[in-house]
Short mmCIF file of C-alpha atoms and ligand atoms in Angstrom, two decimals:
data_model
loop_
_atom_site.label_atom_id
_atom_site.label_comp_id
_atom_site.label_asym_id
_atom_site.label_seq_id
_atom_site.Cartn_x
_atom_site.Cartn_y
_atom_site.Cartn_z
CA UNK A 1354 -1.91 -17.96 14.74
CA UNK A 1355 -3.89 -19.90 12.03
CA UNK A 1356 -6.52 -21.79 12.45
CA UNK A 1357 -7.95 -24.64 10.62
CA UNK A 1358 -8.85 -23.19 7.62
CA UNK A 1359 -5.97 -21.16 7.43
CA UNK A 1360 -7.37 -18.04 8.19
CA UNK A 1361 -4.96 -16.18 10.37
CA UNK A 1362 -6.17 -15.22 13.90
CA UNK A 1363 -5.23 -12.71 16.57
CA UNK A 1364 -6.98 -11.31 19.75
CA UNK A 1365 -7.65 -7.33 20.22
CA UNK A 1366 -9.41 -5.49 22.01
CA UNK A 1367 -11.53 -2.21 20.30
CA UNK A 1368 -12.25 1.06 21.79
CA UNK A 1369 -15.50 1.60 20.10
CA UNK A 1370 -16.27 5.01 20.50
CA UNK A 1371 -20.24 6.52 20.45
CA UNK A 1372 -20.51 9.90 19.89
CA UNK A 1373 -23.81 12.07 20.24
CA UNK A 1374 -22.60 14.97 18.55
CA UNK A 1375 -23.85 14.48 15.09
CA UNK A 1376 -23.43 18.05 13.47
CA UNK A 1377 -21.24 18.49 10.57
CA UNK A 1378 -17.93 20.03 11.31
CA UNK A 1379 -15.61 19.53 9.08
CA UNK A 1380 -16.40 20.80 5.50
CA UNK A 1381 -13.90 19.26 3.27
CA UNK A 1382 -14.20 16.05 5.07
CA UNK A 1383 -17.70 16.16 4.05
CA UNK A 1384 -16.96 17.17 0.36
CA UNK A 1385 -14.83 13.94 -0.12
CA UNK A 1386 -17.65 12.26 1.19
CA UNK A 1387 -20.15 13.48 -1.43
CA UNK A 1388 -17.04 13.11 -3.93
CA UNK A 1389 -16.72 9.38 -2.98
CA UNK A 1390 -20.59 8.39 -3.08
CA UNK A 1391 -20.49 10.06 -6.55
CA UNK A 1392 -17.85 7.99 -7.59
CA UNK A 1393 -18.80 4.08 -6.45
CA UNK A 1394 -18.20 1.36 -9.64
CA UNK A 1395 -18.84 -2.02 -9.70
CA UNK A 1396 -15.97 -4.23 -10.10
CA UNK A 1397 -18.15 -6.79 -11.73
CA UNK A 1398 -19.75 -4.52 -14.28
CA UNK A 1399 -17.57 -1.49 -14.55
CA UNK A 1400 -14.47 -3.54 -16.45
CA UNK A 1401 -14.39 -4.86 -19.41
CA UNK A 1402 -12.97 -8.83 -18.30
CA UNK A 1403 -12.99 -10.13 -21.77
CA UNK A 1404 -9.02 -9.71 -22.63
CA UNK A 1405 -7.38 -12.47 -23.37
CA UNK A 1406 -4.55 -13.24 -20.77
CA UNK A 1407 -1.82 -15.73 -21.19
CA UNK A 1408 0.43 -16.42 -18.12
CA UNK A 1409 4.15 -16.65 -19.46
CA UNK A 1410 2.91 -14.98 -23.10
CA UNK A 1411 6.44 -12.69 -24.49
CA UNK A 1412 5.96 -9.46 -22.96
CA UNK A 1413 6.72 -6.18 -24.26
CA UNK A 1414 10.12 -4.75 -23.50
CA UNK A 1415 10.79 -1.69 -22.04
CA UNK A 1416 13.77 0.69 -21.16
CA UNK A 1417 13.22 0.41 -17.36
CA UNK A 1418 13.05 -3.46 -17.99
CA UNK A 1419 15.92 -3.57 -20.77
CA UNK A 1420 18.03 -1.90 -18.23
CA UNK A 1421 17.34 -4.02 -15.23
CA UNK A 1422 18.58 -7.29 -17.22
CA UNK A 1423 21.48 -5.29 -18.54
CA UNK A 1424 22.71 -4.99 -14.71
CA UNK A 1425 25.43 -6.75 -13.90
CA UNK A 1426 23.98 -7.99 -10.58
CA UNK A 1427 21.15 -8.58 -11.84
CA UNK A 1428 20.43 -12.56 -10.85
CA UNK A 1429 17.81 -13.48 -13.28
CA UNK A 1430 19.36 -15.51 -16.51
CA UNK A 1431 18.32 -14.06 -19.98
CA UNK A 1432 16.21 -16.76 -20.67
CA UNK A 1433 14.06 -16.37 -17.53
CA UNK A 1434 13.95 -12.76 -17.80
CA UNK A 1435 10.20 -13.05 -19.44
CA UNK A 1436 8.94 -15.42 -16.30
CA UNK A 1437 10.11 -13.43 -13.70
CA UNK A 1438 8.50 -10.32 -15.53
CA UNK A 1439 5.00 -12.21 -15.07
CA UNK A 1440 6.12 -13.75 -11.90
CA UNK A 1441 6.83 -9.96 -10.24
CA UNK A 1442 3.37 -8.79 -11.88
CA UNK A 1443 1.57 -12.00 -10.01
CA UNK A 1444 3.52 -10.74 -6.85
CA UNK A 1445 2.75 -7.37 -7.07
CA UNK A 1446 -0.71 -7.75 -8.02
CA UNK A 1447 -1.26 -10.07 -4.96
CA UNK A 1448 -0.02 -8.03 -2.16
CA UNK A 1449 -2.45 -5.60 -4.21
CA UNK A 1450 -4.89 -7.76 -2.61
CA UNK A 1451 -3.31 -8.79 0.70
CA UNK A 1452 -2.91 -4.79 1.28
CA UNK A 1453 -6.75 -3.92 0.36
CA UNK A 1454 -8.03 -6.70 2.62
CA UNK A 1455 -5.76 -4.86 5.43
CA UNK A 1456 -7.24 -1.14 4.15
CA UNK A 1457 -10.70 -2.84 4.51
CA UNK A 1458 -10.45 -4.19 8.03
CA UNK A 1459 -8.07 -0.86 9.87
CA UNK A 1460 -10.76 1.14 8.22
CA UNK A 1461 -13.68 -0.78 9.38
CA UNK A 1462 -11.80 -0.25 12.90
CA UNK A 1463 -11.56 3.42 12.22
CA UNK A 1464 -15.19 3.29 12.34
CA UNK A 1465 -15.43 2.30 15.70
CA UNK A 1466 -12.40 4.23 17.37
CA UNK A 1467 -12.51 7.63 15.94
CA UNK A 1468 -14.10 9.95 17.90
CA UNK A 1469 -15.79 12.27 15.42
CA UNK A 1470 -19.28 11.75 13.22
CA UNK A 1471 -17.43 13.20 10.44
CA UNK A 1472 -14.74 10.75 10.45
CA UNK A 1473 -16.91 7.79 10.78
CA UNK A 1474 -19.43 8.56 7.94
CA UNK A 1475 -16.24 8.58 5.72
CA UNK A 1476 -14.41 5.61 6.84
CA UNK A 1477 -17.52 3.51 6.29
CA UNK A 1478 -17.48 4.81 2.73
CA UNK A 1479 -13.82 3.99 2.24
CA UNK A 1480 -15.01 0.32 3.81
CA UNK A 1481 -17.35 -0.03 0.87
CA UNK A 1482 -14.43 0.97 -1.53
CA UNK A 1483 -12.50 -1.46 -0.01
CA UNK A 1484 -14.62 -4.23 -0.50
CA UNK A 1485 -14.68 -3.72 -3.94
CA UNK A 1486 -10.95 -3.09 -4.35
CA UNK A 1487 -10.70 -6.96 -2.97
CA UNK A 1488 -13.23 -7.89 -4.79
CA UNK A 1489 -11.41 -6.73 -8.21
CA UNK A 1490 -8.40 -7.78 -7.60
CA UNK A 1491 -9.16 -11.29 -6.58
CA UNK A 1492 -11.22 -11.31 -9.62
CA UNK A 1493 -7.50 -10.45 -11.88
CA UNK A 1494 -5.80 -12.88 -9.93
CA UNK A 1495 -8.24 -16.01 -10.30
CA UNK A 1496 -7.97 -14.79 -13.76
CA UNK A 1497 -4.44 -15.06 -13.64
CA UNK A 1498 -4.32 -18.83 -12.36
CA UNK A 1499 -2.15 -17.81 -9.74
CA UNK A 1500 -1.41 -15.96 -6.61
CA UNK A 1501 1.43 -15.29 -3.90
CA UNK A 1502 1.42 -15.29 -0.06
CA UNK A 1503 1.08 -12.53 1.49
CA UNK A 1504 4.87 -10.98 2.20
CA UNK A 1505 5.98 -11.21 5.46
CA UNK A 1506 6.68 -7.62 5.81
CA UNK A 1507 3.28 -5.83 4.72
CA UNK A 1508 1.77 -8.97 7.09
CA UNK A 1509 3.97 -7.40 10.25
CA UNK A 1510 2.84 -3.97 8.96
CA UNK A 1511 -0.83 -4.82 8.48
CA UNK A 1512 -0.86 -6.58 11.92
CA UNK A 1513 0.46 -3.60 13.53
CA UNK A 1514 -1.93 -1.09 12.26
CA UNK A 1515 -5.02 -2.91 12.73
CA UNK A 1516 -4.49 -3.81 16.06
CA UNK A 1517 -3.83 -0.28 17.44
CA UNK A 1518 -6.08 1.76 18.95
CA UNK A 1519 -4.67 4.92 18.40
CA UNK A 1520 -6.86 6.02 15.68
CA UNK A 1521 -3.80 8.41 14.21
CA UNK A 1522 -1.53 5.53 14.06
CA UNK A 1523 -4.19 3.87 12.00
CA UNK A 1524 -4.26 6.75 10.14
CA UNK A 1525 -0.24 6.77 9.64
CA UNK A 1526 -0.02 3.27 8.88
CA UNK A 1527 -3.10 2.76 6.40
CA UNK A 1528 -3.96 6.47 4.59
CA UNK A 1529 -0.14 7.51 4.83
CA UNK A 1530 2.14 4.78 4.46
CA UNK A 1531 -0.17 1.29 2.65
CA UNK A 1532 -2.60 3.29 0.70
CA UNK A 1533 0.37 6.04 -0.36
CA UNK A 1534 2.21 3.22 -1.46
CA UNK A 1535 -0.47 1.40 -3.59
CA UNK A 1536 -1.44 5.01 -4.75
CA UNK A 1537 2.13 5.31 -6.37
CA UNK A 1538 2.34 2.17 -7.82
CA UNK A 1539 -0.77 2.66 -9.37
CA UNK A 1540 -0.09 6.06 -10.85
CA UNK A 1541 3.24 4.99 -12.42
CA UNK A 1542 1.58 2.16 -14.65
CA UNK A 1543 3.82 -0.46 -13.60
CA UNK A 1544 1.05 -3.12 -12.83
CA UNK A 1545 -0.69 -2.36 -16.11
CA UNK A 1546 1.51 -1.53 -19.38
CA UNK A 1547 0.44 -4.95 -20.64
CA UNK A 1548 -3.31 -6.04 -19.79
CA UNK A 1549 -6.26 -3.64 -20.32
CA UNK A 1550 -7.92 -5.42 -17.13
CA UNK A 1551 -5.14 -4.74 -15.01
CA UNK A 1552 -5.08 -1.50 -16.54
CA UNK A 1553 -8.43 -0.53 -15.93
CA UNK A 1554 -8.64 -2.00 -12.24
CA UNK A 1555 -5.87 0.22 -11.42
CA UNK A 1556 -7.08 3.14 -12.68
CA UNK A 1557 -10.22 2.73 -10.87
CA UNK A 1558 -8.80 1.84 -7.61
CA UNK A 1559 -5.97 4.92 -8.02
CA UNK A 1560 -8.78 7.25 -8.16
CA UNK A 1561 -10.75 5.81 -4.36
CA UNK A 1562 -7.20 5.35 -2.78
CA UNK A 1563 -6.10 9.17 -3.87
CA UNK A 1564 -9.38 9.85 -1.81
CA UNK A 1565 -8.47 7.50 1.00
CA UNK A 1566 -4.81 9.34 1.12
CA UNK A 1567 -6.56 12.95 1.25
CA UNK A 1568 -8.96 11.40 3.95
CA UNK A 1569 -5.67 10.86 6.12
CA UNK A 1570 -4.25 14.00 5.80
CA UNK A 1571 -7.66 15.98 6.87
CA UNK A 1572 -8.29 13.78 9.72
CA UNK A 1573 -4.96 14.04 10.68
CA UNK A 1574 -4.26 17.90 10.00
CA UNK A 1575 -2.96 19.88 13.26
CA UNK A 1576 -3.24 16.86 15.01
CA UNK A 1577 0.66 16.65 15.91
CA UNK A 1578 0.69 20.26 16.84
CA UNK A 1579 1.06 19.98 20.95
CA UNK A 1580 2.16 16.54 21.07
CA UNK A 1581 4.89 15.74 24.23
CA UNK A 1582 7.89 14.98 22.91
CA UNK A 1583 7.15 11.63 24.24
CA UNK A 1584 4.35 11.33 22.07
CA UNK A 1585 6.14 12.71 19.02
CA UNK A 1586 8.56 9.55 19.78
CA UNK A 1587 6.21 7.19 19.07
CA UNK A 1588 4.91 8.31 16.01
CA UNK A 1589 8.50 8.80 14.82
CA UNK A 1590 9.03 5.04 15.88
CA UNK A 1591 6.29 3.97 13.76
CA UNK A 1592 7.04 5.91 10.93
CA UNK A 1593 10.60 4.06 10.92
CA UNK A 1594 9.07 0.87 11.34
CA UNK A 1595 6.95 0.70 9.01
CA UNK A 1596 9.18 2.18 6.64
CA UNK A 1597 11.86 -0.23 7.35
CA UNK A 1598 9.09 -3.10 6.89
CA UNK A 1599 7.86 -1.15 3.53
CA UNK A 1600 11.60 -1.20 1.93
CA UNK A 1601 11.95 -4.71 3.07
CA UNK A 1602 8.55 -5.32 1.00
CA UNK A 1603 10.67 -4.88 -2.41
CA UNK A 1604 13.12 -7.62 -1.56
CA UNK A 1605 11.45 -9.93 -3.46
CA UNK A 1606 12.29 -12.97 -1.94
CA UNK A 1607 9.38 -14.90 -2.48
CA UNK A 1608 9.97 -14.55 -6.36
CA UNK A 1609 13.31 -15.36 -6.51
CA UNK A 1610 12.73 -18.47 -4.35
CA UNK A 1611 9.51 -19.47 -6.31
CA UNK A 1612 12.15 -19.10 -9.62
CA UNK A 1613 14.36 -21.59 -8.00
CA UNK A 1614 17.26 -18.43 -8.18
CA UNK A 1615 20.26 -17.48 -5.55
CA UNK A 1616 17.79 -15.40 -2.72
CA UNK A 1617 21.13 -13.43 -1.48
CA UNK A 1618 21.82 -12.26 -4.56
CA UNK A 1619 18.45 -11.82 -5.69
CA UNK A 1620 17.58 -9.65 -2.30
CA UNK A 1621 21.08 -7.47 -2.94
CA UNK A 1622 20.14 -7.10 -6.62
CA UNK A 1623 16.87 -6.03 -5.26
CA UNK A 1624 18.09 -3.41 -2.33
CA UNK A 1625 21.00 -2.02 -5.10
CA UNK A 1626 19.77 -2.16 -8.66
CA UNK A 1627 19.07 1.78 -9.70
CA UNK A 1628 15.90 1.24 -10.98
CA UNK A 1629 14.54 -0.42 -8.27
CA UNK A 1630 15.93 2.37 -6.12
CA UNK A 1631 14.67 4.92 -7.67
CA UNK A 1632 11.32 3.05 -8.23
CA UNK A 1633 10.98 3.12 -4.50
CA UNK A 1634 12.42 6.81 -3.98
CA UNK A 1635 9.55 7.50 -6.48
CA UNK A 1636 6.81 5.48 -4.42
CA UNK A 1637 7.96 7.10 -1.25
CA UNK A 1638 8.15 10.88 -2.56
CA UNK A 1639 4.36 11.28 -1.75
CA UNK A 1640 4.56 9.93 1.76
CA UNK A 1641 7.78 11.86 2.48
CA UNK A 1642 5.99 14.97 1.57
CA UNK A 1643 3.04 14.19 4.15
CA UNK A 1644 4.75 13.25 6.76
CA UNK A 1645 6.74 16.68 6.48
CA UNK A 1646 3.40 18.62 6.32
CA UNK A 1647 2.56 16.65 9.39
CA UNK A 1648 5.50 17.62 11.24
CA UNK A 1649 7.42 14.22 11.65
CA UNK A 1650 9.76 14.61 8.81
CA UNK A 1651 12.13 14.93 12.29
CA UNK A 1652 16.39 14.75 11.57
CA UNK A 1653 15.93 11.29 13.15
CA UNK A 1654 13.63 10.32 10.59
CA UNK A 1655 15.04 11.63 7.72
CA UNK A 1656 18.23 9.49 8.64
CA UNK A 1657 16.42 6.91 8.84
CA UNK A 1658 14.57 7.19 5.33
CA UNK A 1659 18.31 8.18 3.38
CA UNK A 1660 19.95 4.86 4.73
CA UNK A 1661 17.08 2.75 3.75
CA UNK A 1662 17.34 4.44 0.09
CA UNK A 1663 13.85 6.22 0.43
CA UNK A 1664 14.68 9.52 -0.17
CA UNK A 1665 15.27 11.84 -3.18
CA UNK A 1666 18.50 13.50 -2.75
CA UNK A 1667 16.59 16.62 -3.15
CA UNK A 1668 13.47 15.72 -0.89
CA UNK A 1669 12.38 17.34 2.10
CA UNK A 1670 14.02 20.78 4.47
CA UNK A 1671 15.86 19.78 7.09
CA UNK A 1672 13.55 20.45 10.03
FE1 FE2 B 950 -8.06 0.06 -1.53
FE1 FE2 B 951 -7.90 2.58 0.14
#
């Protein structure tokens, strides 16, 4: 629920976890550790914030976005084509923000639940990294003049994660599935062809999440080795959840209803147009790929990903 400033509000409860053991077990762990002290910036120092930025300016084209107009679904009128460009970069760069506040809260709950000293010295690192990934990119977006909601989906998502105890499902639904996302997006540029700032906020951030990502994997290594098949269910549930709730992310909705245009036909444009598809196949080749090292790239799974359009043709060995 919200409350009166509009914050919004929900009860948990926290295993917080002590542990007395504080030798150093896991080596690589560690190594990321030293890796990630090394590499702290300052978001208020560290970027150059002097560009010049005009919401709406003509931006340049490119073949992806050349293409996407040219579709025949596509529901966004020539003359708009420029606005909704800046309107998806405002969207894209605020669920940027909604996600890192969610990174910086499950992790600061990682802190508490996980159950080794090796694990906790880290996740308290990534909570500093965090806090200045929020920090940045509410910096680009007061620069912008403008902001979007957070989307409904990543909300669900975000709720889901931080409220669980499981430490591995935190694990799944943060280092995995948010952060592997945002680590995609970053890499492929499409947040930052046009703006140096942009550009250099992503490029900073890309470089602490592809830590955050490898944190995941270590701490969750050989962990689904003698799971019940009971168990194994209800990772596999969450997996499909969330990536059900991740595909429904790129819908777009909010955008075409801020632009006044047909939301159907925006949302099937959005679900069918090839770039977009293969955009998200893209995003989603890295978390496919983990999830299969991990052992829960299961048939059922796999199903699921194909008929939500996540997955390469050529991705992944039937299991
Ligand atoms: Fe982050
Ligand atoms: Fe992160």
């Amino acid at each position: 629920m919200e409350d009166r400033s509009g914050s919004l509000v929900f009860e948990s409860t926290t295993t917080t976890r002590f542990t007395w053991d504080y030798e150093a077990k896991a080596d690589k762990l560690r190594a990321l550790y030293e890796k990630g002290k090394a590499a702290q910036w300052n978001a208020l120092t560290d970027i150059d914030w002097s560009a010049e930025l005009r919401y709406g300016a003509p931006l340049p084209e490119t073949a992806a976005s050349a293409a996407q107009l040219r579709s025949p679904d596509c529901p966004v009128p020539p003359e708009l084509w420029n606005d909704y460009r800046w309107e998806y970069h405002c969207w894209m760069t605020s669920q940027f923000l909604h996600g890192e506040q969610g990174a910086l809260l499950a992790t600061s709950r990682l802190v508490q639940i996980v159950p080794n000293i090796d694990d906790k010295l880290y996740a308290a690192s990534q909570v500093a990294d965090e806090a200045r990934h929020v920090e940045a990119f509410s910096m680009y977006l007061q620069r912008l003049g403008r902001s979007y909601p957070i989307n409904p989906a990543l909300r669900s998502l975000l709720f889901q994660v931080v409220a669980d105890n499981r430490w591995d499902i935190v694990y799944l639904g943060m280092q995995v599935i948010v952060e592997g996302l945002a680590l995609a997006v970053f890499r492929f540029g499409q947040a930052s062809a046009f703006d140096p700032v942009i550009q250099q906020i992503t490029e900073l951030v890309a470089r602490d999440e592809a830590r955050h990502v490898a944190f995941g994997v270590l701490a969750l290594q050989g962990s689904y080795d003698e799971l019940t098949s009971a168990e194994r269910a209800e990772r596999t549930d969450f997996l499909k959840e969330a990536s059900l709730l991740m595909s429904r992310r790129f819908q777009l909705e909010e955008i075409w209803e801020r632009m006044d245009l047909d939301v159907a036909a925006g949302i099937r444009y959005a679900r069918s147009d090839p770039t977009m598809v293969d955009f998200r196949r893209a995003l989603f080749a890295k978390i496919v790929s983990i999830i299969q090292k991990l052992g829960l790239l299961t048939p059922d799974v796999r199903t699921h990903l194909e008929e939500l359009s996540l997955l390469r043709p050529s991705a992944g060995v039937r299991r």
